[in-house]
Coordinates of C-alpha atoms and ligand atoms in Angstrom, one line a residue:
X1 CA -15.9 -22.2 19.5
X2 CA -16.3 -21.4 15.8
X3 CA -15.2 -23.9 13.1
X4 CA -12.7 -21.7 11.1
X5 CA -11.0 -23.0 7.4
X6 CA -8.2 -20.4 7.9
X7 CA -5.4 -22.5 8.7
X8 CA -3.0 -25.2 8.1
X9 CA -1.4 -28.2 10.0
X10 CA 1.3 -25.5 10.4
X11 CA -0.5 -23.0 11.6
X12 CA -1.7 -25.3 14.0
X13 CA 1.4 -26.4 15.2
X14 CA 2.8 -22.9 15.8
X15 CA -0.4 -22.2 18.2
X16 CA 0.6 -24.9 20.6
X17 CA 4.1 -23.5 20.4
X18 CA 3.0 -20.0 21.3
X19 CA 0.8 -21.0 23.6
X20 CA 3.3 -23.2 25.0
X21 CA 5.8 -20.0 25.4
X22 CA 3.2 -17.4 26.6
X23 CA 1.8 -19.8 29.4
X24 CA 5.5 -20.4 30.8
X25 CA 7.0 -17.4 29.8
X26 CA 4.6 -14.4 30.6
X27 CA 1.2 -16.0 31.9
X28 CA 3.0 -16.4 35.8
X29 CA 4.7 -13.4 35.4
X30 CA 2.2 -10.8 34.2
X31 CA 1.0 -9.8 37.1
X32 CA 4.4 -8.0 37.9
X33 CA 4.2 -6.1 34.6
X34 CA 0.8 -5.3 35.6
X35 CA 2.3 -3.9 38.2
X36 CA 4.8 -2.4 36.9
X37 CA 3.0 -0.9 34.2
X38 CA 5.1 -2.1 31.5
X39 CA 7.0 -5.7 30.5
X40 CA 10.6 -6.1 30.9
X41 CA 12.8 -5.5 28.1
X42 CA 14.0 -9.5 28.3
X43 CA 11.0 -10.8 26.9
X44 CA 11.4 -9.3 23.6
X45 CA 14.4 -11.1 22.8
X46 CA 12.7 -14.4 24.2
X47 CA 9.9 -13.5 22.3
X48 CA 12.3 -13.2 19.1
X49 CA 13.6 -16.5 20.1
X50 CA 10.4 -18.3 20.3
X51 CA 9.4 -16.9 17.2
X52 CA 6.4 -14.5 17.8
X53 CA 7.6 -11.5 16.5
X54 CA 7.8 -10.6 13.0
X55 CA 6.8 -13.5 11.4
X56 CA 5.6 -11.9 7.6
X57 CA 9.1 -11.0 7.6
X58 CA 11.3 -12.2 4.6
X59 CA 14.1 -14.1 6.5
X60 CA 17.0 -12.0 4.5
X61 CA 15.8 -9.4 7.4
X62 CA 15.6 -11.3 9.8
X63 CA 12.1 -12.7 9.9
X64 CA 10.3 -15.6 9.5
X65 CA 9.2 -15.4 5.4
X66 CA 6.1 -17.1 6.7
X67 CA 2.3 -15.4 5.8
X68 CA -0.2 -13.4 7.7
X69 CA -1.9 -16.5 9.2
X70 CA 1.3 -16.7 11.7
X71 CA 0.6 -13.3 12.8
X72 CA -3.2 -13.7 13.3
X73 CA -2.1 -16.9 15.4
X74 CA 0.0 -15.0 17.7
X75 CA -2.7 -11.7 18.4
X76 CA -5.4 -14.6 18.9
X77 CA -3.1 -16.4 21.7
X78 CA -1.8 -13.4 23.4
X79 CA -5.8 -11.7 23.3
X80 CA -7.2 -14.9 24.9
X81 CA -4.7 -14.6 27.6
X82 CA -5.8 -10.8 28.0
X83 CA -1.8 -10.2 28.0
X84 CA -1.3 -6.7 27.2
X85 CA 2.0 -5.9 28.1
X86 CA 3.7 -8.2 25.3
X87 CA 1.7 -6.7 22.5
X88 CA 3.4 -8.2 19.8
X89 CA 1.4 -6.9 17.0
X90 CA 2.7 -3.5 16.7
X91 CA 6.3 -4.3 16.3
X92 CA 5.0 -7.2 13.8
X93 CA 2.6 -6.1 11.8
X94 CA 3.0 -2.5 11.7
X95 CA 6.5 -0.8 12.5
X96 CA 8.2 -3.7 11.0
X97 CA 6.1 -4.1 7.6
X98 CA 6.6 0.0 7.8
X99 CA 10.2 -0.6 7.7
X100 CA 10.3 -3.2 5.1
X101 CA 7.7 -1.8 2.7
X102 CA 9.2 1.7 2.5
X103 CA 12.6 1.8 4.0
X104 CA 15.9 1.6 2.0
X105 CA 18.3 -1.2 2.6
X106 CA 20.6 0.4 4.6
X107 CA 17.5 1.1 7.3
X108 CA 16.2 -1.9 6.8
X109 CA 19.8 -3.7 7.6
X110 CA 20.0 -1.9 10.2
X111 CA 16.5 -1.8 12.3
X112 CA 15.0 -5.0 11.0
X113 CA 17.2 -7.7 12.2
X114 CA 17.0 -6.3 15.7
X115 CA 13.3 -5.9 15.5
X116 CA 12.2 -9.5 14.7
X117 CA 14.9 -10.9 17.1
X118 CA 13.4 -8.5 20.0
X119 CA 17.1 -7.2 20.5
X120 CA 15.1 -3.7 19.6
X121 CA 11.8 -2.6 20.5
X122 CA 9.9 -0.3 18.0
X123 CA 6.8 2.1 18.0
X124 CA 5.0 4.3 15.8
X125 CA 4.0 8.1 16.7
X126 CA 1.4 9.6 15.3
X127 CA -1.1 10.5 17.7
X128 CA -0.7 14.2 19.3
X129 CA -2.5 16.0 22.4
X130 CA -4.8 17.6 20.5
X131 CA -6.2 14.9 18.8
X132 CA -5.7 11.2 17.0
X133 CA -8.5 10.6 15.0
X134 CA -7.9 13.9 12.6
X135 CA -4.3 12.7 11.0
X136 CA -4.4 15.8 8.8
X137 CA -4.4 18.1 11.5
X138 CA -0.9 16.7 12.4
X139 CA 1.4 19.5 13.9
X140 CA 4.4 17.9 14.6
X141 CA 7.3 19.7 12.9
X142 CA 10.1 18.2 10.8
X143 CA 12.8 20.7 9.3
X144 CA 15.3 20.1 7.5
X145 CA 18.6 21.4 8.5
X146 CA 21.7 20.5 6.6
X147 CA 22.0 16.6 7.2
X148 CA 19.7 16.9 9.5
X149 CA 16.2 16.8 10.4
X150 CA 15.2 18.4 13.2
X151 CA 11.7 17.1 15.0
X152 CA 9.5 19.7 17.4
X153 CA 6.1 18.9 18.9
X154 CA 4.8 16.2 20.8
X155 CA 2.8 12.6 20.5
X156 CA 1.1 10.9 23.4
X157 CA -0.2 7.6 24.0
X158 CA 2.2 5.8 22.4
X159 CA 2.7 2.1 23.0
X160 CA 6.0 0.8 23.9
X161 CA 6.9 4.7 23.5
X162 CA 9.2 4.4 26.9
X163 CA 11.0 1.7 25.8
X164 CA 11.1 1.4 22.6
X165 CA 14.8 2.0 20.4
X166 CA 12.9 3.4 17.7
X167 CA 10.1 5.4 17.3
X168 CA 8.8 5.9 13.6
X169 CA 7.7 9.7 14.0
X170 CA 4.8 11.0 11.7
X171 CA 5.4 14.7 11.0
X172 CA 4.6 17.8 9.3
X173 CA 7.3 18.4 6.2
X174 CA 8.8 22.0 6.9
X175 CA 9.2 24.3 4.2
X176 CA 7.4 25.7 1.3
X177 CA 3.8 24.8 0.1
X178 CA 4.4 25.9 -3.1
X179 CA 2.4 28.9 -2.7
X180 CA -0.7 27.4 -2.9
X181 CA -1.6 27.8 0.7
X182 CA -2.4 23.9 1.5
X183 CA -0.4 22.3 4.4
X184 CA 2.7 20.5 3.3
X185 CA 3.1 16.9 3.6
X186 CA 4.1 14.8 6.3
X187 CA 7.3 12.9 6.5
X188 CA 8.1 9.3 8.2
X189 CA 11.0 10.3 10.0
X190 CA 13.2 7.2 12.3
X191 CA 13.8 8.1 15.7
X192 CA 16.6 6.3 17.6
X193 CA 16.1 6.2 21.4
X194 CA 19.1 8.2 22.3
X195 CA 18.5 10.7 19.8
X196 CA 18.9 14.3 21.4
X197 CA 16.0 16.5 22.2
X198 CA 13.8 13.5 23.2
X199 CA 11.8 13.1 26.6
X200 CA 9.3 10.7 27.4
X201 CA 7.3 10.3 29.9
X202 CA 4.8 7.3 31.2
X203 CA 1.0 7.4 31.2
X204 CA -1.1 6.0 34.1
X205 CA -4.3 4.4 32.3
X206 CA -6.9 2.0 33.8
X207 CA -7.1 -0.8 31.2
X208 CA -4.4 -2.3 29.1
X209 CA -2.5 -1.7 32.2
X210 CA 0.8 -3.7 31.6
X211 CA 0.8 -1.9 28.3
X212 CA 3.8 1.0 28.0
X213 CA 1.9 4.0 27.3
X214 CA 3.9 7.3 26.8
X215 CA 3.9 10.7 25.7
X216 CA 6.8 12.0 24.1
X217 CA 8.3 15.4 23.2
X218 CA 10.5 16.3 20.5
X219 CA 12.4 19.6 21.5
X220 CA 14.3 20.3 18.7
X221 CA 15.1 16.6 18.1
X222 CA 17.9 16.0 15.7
X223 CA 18.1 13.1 13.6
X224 CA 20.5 12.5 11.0
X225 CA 18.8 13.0 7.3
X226 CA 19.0 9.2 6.1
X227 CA 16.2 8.7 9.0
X228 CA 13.9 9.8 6.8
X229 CA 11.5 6.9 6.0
X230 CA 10.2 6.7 2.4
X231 CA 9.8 9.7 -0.1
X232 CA 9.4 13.3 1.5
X233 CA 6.2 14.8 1.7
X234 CA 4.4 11.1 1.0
X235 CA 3.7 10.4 4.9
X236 CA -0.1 10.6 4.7
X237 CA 0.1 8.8 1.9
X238 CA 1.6 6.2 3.7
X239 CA -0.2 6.3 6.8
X240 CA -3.5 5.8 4.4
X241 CA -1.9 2.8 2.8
X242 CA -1.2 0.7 6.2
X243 CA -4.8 1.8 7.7
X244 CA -6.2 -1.5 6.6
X245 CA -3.9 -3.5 8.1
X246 CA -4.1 -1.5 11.4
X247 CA -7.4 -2.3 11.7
X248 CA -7.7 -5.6 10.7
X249 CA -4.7 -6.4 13.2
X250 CA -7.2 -4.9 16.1
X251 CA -10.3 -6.8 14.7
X252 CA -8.5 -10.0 15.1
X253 CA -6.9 -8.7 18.4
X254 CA -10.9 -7.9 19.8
X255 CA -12.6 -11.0 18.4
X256 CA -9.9 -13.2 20.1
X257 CA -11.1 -11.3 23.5
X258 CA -14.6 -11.5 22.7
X259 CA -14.7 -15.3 22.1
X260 CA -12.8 -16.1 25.4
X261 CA -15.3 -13.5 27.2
X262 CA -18.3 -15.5 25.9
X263 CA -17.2 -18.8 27.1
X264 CA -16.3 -17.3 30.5
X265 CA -19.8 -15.6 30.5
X266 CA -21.3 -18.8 29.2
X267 CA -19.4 -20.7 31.8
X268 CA -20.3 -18.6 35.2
X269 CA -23.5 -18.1 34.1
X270 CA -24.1 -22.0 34.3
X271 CA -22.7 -22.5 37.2
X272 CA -23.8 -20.1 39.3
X273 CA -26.7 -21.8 40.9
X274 CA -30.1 -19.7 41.8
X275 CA -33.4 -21.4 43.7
X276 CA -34.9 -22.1 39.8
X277 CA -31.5 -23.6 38.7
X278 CA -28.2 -21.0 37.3
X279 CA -28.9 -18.0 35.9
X280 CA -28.3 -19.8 32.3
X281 CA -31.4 -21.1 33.1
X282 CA -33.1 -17.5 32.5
X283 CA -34.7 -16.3 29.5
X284 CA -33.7 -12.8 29.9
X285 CA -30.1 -14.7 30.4
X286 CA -30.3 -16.9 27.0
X287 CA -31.5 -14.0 24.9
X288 CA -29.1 -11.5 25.6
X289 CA -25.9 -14.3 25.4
X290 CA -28.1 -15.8 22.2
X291 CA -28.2 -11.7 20.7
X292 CA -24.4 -11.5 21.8
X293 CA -23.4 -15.2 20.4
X294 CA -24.9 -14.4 17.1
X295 CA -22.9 -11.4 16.6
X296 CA -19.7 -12.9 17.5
X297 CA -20.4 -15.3 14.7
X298 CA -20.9 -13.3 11.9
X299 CA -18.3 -11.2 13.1
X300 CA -15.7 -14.3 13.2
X301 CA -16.9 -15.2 9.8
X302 CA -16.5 -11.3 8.6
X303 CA -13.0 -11.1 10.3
X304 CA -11.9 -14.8 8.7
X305 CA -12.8 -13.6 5.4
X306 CA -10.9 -10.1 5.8
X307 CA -8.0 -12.1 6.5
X308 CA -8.5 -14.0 3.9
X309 CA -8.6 -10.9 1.8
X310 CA -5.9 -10.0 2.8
X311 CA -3.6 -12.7 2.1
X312 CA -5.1 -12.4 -1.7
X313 CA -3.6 -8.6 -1.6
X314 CA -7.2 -7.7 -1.9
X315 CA -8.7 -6.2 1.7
X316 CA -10.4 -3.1 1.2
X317 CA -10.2 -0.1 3.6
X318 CA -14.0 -0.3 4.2
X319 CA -13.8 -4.4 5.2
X320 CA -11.4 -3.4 7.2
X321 CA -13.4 -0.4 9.2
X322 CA -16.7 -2.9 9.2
X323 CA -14.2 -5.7 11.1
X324 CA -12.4 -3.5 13.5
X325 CA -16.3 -1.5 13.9
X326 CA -17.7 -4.5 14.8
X327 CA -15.7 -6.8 16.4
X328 CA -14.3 -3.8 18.9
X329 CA -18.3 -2.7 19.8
X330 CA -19.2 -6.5 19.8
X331 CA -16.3 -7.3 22.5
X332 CA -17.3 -4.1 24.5
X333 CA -21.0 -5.7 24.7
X334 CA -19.8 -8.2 26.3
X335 CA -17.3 -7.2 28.5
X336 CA -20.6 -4.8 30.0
X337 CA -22.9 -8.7 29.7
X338 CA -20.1 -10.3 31.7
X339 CA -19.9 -7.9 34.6
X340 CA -23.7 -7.8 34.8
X341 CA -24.5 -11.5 34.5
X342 CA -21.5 -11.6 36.9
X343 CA -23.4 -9.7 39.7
X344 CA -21.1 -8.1 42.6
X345 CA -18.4 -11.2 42.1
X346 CA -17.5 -9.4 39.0
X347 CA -17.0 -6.0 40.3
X348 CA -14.6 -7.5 42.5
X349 CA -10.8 -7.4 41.7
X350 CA -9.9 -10.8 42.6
X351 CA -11.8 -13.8 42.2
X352 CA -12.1 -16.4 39.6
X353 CA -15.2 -14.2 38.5
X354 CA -13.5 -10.4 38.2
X355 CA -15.1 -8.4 35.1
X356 CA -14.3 -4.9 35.3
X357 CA -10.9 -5.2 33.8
X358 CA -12.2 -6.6 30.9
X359 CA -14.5 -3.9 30.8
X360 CA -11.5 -1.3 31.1
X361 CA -9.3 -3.5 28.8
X362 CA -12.4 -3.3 26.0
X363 CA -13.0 0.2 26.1
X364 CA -9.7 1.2 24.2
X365 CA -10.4 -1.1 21.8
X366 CA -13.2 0.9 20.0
X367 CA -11.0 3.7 20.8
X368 CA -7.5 3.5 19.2
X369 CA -6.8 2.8 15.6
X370 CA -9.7 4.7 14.8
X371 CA -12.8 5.4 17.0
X372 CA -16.0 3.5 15.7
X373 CA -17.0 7.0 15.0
X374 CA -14.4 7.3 12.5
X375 CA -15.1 3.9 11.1
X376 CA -18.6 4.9 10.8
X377 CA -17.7 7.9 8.6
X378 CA -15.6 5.4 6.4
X379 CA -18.2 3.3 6.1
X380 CA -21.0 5.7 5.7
X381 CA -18.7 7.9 3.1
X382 CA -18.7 5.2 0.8
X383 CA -22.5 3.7 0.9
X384 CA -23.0 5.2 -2.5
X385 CA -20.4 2.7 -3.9
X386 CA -22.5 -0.2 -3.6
X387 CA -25.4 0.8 -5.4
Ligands
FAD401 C1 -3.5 2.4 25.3 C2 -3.4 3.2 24.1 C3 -2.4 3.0 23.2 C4 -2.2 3.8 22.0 N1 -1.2 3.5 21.2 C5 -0.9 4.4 20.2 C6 0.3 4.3 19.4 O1 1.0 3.4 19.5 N2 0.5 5.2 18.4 C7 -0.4 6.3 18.2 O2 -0.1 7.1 17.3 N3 -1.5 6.4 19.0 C8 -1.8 5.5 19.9 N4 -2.9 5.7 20.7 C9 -3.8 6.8 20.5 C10 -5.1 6.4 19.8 O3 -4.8 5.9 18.5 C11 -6.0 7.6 19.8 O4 -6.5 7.6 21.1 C12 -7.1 7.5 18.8 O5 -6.7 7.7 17.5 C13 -8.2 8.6 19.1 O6 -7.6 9.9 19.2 P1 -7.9 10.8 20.5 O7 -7.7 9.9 21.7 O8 -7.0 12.0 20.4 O9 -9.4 11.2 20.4 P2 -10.0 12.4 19.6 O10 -9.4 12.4 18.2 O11 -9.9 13.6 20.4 O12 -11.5 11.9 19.5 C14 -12.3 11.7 20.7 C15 -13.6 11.2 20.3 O13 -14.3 12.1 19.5 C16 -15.1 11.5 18.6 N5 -14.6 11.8 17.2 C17 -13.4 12.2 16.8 N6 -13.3 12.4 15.5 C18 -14.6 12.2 15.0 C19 -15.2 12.3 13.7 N7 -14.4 12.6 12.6 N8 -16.5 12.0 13.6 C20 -17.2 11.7 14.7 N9 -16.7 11.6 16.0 C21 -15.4 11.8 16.1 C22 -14.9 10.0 18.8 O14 -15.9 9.6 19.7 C23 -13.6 9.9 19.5 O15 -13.4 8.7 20.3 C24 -3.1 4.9 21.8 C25 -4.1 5.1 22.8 C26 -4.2 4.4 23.9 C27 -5.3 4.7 24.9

């Protein structure tokens, strides 16, 4: 739809091979996971075979050594096939390049081979119950004890947090402050599956429905001391430093979505015949896809050159809130134009023509990762920079 300068012959080649895999492999059976509100543990490891998972990953890990272009490959093919329940990115591009960037080599020996093969399935925890989008108000406890650390408090909506082996755990450094009455730092602390004083427990949810949601408590939670991720004390510090990432993951994640919704929109909207022609035909029709077309443009231009940023070691945190602000509110725009240019076909559930999923599916987007809101105060927070 857009002509893009992002990638090479390579790059190319390993679309049609994902696409290849995801339309054999998960397109017939995603229904069940739909279902079943979750993906079978199997198609990790056939992921990991096939190659989608982890592929910034230096191959003395386990990974591919290849560059961020792989990954954006992957998010775009698994967003145009709306396949939630093998969200790849996570375990990719964040809770492995966690584990790489700050762990030592005895975790990363021992989580990140199993990670980009799909033999383990990872997740990150930082959200709580009362509230995602203020990190420093995290209230999770970590204490240490002896070797130990022991974890109490609870996250929710955590993807993959059923099934995932290991959870990376964002929580409040016990202890001290020094006397100076501030908070203490958070730690990164590694959190096998079995690890006692765990529970978990599934979320229903109405969009990203094949998508393992879960809410997890930490009841005196012991893990042994070398779980500790990075330096003590540095977690926000951390958390900060991958935020761009984060958010340039969902921006490319959300304008995948938004440019298969236009061409669907585009699509019924010139078929579907009226007594003056289809209802493309209409001005009222053409304006709002023309308003809605335009943005996705200078959004997939914005996004490209984000990416590009990145791969230059040079993506600022602002980019990234304009991309993930934009794309997310363009592809919820849309979603709303679909069902509405739709008419009652889309408010079916079935049906070549069905749009409220999408328009469940979108609504997270400009949710998680940090609400636009929060974007908005990024951006907004720094507008006296660019005079
Ligand atoms: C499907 C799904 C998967 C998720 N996966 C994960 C995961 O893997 N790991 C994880 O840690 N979390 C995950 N989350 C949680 C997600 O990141 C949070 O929902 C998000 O950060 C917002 O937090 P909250 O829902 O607690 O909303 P709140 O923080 O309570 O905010 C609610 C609303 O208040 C407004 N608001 C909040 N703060 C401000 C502000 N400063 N200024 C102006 N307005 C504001 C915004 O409109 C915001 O949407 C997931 C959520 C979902 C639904």
């Amino acid at each position: 739809m857009f002509k893009r300068t992002l990638f090479e012959a390579d790059h190319e080649t390993l679309r049609h091979q994902i696409a290849d895999f995801l339309e054999t492999q998960v397109v017939p059976d995603h229904p069940q996971w739909v279902a079943d509100r979750q993906a079978p543990r199997a198609i990790w490891q056939q992921a990991g075979a096939a190659g989608l998972l982890c592929r910034t990953i230096p191959t003395d890990c386990g990974g591919h050594g290849g560059d961020f272009r792989d990954s954006v490959v992957i998010i775009e093919e698994i967003a145009k096939r709306r396949l939630c329940g093998l969200l790849t990115f996570l375990q990719s591009d964040i809770v492995a390049p966690y584990l790489h960037r700050l762990g030592n080599e005895v975790q990363r020996q021992e989580y990140l081979p199993g990670l980009c093969s799909g033999r383990r399935i990872g997740a990150i925890a930082l959200t709580e119950p009362q509230g995602g989008s203020d990190l420093h108000a995290l209230s999770c406890a970590a204490e240490q004890d002896g070797d130990e650390i022991v974890l109490t408090g609870e996250k929710t909506h955590i993807s993959n947090g059923s099934q995932a082996d290991l959870i990376i755990v964002a929580a409040r450094k016990g202890g001290t402050d020094g006397g100076t009455g501030q908070p203490t730092g958070f730690d990164m602390v590694l959190v096998d599956a079995d690890a006692p004083g765990l529970t978990r427990s599934r979320i229903n949810k109405t969009g990203m429905p094949a998508l393992d949601t879960s809410h997890l408590r930490f009841d005196g939670c012991r893990v042994p001391q070398g779980n500790l991720l990075g330096a003590s004390g540095m977690g926000f510090f951390y958390l900060v430093s991958f935020l761009s990432i984060e958010r340039l993951v969902l921006a490319v994640y959300a304008q995948a979505m938004t440019e298969t919704l236009l061409q669907e929109t585009v699509k019924l909207c010139s078929t579907r015949q009226t007594g003056q022609g289809t209802t493309l035909d209409y001005q009222a029709t053409q304006f709002r896809l023309a308003d809605l077309y335009g943005e996705a443009m200078a959004n997939r231009s914005f996004v490209d050159s984000c990416i590009t940023d990145h791969l230059a070691g040079r993506l600022d945190n602002r980019n990234a809130c304009i991309a993930k602000l934009r794309s997310t509110e363009t592809l919820a725009a849309i979603a709303a134009a679909k069902l509405q240019l739709s008419g009652a076909r889309g408010y079916c559930t079935e049906g070549p023509d069905t749009a409220t999923q999408d328009v469940l599916d979108s609504a997270i987007q400009t949710i998680w990762g940090g609400s636009s809101e929060v974007m908005r105060n990024v951006v907004g927070s720094s507008l006296a920079n660019i005079l």
